[in-house]
mmCIF file of C-alpha atoms and ligand atoms in Angstrom:
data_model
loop_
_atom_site.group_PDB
_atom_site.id
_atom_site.type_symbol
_atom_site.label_atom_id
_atom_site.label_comp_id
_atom_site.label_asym_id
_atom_site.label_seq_id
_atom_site.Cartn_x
_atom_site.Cartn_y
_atom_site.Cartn_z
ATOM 1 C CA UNK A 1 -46.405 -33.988 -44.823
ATOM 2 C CA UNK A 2 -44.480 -32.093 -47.391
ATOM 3 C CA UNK A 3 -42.939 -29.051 -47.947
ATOM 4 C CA UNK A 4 -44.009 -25.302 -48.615
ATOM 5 C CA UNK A 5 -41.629 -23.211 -50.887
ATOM 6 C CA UNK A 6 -40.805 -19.819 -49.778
ATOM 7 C CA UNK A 7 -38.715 -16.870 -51.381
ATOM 8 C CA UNK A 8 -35.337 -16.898 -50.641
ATOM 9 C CA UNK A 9 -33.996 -13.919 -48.092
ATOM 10 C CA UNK A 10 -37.289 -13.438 -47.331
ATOM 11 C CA UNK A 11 -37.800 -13.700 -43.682
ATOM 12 C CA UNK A 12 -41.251 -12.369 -43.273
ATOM 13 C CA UNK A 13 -42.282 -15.362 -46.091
ATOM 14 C CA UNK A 14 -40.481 -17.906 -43.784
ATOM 15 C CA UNK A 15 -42.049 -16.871 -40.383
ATOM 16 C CA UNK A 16 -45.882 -16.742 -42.728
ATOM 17 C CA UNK A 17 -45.048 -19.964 -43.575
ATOM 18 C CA UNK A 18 -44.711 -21.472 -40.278
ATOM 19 C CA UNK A 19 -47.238 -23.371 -38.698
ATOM 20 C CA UNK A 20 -47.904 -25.220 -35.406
ATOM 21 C CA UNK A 21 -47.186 -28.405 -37.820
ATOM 22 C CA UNK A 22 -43.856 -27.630 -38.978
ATOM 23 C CA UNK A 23 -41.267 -29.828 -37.941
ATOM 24 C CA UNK A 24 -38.192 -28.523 -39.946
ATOM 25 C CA UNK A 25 -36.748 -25.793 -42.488
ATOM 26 C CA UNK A 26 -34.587 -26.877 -45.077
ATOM 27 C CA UNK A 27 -32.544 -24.491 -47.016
ATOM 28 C CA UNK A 28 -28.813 -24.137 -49.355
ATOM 29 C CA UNK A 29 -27.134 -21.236 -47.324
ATOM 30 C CA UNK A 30 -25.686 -20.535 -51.024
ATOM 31 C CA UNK A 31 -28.567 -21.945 -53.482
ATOM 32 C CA UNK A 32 -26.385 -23.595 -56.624
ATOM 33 C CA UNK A 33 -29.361 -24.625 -59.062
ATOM 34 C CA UNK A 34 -30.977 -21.381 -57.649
ATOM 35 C CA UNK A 35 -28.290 -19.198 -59.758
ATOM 36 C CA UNK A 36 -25.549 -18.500 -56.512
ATOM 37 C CA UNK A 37 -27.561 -16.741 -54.595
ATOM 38 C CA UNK A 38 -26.070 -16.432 -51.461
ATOM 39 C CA UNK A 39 -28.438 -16.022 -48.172
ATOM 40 C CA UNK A 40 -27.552 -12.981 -46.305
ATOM 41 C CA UNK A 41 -26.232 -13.278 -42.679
ATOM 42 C CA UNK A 42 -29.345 -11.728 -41.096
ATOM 43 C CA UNK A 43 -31.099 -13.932 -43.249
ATOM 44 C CA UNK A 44 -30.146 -16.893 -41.493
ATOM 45 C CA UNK A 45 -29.459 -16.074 -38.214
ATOM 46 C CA UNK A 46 -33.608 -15.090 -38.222
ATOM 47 C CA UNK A 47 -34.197 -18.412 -39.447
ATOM 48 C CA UNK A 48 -32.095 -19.995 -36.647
ATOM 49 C CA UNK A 49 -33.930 -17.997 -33.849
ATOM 50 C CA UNK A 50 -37.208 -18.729 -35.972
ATOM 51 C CA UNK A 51 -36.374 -22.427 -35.798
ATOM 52 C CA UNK A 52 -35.636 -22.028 -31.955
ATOM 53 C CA UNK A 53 -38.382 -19.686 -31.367
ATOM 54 C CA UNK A 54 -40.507 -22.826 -32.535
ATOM 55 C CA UNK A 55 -38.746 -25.095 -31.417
ATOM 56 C CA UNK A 56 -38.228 -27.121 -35.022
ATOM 57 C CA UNK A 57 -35.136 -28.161 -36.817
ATOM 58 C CA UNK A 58 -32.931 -26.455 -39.440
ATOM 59 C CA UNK A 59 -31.549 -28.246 -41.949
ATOM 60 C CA UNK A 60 -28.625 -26.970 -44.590
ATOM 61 C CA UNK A 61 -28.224 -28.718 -47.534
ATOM 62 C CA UNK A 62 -24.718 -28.040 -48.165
ATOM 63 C CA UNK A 63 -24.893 -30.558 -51.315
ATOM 64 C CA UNK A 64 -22.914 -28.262 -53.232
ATOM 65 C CA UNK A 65 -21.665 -25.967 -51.082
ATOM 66 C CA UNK A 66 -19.846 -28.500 -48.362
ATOM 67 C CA UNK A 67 -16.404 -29.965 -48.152
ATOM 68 C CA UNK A 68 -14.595 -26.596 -48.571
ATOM 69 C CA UNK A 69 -16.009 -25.535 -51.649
ATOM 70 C CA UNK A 70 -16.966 -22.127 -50.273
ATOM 71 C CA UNK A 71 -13.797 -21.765 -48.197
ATOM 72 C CA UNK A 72 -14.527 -22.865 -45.219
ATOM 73 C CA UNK A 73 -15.328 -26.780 -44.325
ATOM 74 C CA UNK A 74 -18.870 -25.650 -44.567
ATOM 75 C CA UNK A 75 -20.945 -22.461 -45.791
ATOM 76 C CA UNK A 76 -22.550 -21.816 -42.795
ATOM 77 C CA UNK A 77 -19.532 -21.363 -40.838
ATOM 78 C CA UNK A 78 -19.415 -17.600 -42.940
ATOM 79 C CA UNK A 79 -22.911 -17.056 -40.867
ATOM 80 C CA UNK A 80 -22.322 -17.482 -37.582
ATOM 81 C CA UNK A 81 -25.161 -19.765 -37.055
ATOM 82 C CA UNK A 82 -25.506 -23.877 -36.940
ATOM 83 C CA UNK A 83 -27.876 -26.365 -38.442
ATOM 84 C CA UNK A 84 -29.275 -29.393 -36.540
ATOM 85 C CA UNK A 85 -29.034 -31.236 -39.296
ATOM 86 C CA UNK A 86 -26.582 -30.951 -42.828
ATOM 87 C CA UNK A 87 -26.151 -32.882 -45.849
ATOM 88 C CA UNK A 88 -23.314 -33.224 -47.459
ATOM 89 C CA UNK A 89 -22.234 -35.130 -50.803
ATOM 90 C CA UNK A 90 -20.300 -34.279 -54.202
ATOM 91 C CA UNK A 91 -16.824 -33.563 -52.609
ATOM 92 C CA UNK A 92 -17.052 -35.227 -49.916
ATOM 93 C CA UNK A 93 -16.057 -38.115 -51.532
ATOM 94 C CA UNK A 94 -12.989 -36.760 -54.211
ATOM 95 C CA UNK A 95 -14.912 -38.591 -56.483
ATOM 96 C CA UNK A 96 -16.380 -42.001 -55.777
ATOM 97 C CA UNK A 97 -19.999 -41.640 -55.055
ATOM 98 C CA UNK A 98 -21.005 -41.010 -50.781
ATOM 99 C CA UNK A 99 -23.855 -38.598 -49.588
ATOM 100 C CA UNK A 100 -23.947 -37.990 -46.064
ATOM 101 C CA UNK A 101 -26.166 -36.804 -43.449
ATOM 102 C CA UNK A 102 -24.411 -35.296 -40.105
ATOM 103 C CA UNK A 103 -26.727 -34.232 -37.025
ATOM 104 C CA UNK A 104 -26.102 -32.924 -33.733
ATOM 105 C CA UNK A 105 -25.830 -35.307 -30.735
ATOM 106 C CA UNK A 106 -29.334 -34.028 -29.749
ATOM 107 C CA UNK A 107 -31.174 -34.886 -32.971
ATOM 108 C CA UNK A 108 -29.205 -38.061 -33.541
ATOM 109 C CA UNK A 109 -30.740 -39.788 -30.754
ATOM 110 C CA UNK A 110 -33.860 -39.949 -32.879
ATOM 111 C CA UNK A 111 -32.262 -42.198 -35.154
ATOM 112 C CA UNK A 112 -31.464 -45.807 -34.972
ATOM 113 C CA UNK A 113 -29.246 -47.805 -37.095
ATOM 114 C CA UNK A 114 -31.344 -48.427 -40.540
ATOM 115 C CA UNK A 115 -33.922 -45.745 -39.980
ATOM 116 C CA UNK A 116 -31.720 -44.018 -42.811
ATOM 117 C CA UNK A 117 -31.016 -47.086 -44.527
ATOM 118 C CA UNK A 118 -29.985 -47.278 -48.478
ATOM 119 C CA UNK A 119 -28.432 -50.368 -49.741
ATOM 120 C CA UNK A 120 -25.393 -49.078 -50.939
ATOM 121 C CA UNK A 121 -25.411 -46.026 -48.121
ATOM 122 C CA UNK A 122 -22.748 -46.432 -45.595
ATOM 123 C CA UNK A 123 -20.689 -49.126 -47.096
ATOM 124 C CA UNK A 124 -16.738 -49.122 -46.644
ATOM 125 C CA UNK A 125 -15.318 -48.972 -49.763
ATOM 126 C CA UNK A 126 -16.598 -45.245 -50.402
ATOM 127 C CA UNK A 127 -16.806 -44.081 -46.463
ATOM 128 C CA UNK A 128 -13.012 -44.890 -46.712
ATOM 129 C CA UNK A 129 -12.770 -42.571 -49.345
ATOM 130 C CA UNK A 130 -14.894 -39.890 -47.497
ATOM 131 C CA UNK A 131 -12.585 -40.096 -44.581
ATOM 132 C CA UNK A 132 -9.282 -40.033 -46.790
ATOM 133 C CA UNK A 133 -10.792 -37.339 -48.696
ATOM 134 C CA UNK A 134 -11.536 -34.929 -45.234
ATOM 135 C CA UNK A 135 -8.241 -35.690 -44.189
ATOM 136 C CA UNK A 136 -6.519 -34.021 -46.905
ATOM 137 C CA UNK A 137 -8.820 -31.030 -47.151
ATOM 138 C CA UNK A 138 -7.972 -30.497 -43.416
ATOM 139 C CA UNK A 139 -4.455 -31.048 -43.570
ATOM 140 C CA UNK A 140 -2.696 -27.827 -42.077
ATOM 141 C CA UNK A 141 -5.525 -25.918 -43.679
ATOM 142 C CA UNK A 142 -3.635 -26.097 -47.026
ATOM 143 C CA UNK A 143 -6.729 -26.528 -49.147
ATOM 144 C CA UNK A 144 -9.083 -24.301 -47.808
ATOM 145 C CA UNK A 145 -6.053 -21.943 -48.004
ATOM 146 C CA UNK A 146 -5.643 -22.324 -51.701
ATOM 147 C CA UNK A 147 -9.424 -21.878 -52.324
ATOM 148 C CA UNK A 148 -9.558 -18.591 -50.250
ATOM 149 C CA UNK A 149 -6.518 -17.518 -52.550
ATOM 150 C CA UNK A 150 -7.943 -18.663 -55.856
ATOM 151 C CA UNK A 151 -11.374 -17.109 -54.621
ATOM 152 C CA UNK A 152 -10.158 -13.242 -54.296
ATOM 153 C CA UNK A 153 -7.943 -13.978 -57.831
ATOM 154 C CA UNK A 154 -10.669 -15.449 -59.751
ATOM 155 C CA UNK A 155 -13.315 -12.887 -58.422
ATOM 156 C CA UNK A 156 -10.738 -9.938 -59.218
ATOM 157 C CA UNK A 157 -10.972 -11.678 -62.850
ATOM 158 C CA UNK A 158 -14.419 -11.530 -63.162
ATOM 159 C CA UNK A 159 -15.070 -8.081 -62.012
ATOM 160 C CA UNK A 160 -12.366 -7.393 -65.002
ATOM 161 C CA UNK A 161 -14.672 -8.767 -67.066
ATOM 162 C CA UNK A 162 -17.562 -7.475 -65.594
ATOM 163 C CA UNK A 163 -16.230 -3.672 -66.098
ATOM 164 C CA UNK A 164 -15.193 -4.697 -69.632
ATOM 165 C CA UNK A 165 -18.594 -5.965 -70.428
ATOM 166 C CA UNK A 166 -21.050 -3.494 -68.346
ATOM 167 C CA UNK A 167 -23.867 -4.122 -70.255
ATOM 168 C CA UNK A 168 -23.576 -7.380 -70.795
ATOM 169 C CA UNK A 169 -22.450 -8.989 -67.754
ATOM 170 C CA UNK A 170 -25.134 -7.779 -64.294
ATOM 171 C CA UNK A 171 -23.195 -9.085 -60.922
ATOM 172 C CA UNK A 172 -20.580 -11.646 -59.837
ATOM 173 C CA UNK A 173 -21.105 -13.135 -56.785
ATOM 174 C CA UNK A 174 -20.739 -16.160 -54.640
ATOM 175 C CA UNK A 175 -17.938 -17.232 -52.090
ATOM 176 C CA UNK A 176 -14.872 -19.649 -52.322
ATOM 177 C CA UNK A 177 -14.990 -21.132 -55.406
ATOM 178 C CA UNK A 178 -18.642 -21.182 -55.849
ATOM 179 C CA UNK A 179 -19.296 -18.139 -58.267
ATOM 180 C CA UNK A 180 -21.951 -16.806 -60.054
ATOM 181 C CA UNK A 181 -21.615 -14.131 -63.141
ATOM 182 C CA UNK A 182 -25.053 -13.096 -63.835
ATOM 183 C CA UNK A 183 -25.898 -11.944 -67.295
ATOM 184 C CA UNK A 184 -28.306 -9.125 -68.576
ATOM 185 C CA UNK A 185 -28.733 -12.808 -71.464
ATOM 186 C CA UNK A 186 -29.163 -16.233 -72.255
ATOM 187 C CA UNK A 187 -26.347 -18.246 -70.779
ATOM 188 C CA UNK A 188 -26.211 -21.648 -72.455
ATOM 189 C CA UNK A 189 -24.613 -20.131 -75.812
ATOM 190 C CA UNK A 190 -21.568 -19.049 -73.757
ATOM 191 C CA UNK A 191 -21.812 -22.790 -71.916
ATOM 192 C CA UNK A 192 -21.425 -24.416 -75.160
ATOM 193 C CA UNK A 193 -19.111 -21.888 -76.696
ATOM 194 C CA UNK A 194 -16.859 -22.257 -73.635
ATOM 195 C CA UNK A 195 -16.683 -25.964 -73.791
ATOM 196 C CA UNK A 196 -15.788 -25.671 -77.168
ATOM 197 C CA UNK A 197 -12.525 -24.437 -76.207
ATOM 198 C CA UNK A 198 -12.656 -26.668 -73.611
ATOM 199 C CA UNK A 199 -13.701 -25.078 -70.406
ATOM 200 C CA UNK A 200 -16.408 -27.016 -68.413
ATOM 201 C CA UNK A 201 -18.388 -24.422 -66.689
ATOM 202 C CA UNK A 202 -23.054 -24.339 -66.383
ATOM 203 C CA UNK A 203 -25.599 -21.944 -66.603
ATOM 204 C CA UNK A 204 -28.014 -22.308 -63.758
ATOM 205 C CA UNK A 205 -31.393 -20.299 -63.543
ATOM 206 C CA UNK A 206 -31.191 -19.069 -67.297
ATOM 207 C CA UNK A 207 -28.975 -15.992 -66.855
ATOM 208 C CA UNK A 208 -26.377 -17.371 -64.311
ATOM 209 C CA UNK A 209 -22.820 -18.834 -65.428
ATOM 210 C CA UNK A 210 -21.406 -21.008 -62.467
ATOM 211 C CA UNK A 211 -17.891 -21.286 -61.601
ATOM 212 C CA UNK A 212 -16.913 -24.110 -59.641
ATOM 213 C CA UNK A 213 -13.498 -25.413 -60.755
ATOM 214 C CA UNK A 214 -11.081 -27.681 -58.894
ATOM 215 C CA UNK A 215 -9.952 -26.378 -55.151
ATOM 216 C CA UNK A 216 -6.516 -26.890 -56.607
ATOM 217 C CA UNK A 217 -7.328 -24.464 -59.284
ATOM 218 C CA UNK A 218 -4.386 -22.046 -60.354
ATOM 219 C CA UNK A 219 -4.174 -18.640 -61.482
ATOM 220 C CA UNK A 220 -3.081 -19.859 -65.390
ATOM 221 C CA UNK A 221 -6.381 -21.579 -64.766
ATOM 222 C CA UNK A 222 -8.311 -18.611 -64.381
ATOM 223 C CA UNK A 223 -6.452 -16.352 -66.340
ATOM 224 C CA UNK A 224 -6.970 -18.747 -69.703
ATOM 225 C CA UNK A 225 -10.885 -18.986 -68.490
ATOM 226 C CA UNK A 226 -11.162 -14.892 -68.544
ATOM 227 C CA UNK A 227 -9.131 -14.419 -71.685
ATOM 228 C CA UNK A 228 -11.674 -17.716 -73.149
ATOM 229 C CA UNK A 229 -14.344 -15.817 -71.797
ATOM 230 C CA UNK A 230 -13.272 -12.155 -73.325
ATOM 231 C CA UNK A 231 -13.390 -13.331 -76.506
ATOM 232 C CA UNK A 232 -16.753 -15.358 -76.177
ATOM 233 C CA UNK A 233 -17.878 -12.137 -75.141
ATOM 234 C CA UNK A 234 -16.237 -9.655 -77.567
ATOM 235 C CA UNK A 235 -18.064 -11.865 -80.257
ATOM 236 C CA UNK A 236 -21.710 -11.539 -79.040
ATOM 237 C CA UNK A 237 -23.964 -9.313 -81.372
HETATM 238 C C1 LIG B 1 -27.866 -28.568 -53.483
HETATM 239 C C2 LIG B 1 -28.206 -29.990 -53.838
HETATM 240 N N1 LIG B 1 -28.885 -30.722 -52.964
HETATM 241 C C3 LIG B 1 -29.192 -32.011 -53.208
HETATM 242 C C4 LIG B 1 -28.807 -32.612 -54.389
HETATM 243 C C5 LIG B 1 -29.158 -34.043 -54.598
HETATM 244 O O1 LIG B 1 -28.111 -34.780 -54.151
HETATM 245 P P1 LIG B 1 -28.053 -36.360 -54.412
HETATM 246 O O2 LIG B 1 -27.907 -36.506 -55.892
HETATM 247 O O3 LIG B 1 -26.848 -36.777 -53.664
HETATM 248 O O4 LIG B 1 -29.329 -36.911 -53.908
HETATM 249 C C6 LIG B 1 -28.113 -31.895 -55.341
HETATM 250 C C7 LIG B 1 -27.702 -32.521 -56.597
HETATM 251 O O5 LIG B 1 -27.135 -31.935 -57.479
HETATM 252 C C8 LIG B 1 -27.786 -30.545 -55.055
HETATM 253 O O6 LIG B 1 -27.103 -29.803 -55.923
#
């Protein structure tokens, strides 16, 4: 029982780590806490024929980077591969609080109802809201359209900043409207200095500022983040 950690985009670490007792490898295809690190394509397509290879199950935890958030429905449609099994939670639910676990048909027959049981987990109120929630994202492709727009405006904006700032600011990366901005420093003192002004944005992994606004983000959005975020900078000893 239990779980072995393993480098990320490391495929020879994965395939070391795999014994006749593994049942399952769970990974982010785009880690968020991890500092928006995104897996590479090869990446995951080994770990998919690893997984076959050895006949055990991969599981995405597309926490974060589900329900469009990346531009697609889900992250690893940019990969070309498919987990067994994906989680999915935060915007799935535009708000009220619903996790949710999706399998294929093949792994779901191992399940019964209440094998996965939580007592709030499945109720109505909130799966109502899931469902309500899809719908719009789907609808004519309008969202996922938006984000894909936002996405190449907001990363054109940050690799502004990033030629203004070469010292300071090491690589943006990311897809959709997940992005990362790593930083050759400390991020929390531009966190706080940001919400001062009264953008909401995280550090994650020390060095990493995250960027996940609103799907519906515009470009006066982004454009009063950078020009926020200019001066921020511009003020740094
Ligand atoms: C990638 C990822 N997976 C899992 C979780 C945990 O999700 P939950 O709080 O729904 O258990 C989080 C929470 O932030 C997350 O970011």
């Amino acid at each position: 029982p239990g779980f072995r950690h393993v480098p990320f985009n490391d495929i020879a670490a994965m395939r070391e780590a795999v014994t006749a007792n593994t049942c399952a490898i769970l990974l982010e295809p785009i880690q968020g806490e991890g500092g928006v690190r995104v897996a590479s394509e090869t990446y995951l397509k080994e770990v998919r024929d690893l997984c076959d290879a050895h006949k055990i199950l991969l599981i995405l935890d597309e926490v974060q980077t589900g329900m469009g958030r990346t531009g697609k429905l889900f992250a690893y449609e940019h990969f070309g591969i498919a987990p067994d099994i994906l989680a999915t939670a935060k915007g799935l639910g535009g708000g009220v609080p619903i996790g949710a676990m999706l399998a294929t048909d093949k792994v779901a027959v191992g399940f019964q109802p209440g094998s996965h049981a939580s007592t709030f987990g499945g109720n109505p109120l909130v799966c109502a809201a899931g469902v309500a929630t899809l719908e719009v994202l789907l609808e004519a492709g309008f969202i996922l359209d938006q984000c894909n727009r936002m996405s190449g405006y907001f990363i054109e904006r940050l690799e502004y900043l990033r030629d203004q700032f070469p010292a300071l600011i090491r690589e943006i990366r990311g897809k959709g409207l997940m992005l990362g901005m790593e930083l050759a420093t400390d991020g929390d003192p531009i966190v706080r200095a940001c919400l001062d002004k009264g953008f909401l944005i995280n550090c994650t992994a020390g060095k990493v500022l995250r960027f996940i606004p609103p799907l519906i983000v515009q470009r006066k959005d982004i454009d009063q983040l950078i020009e926020a975020l200019r001066g921020i900078f511009s003020r740094l000893p």
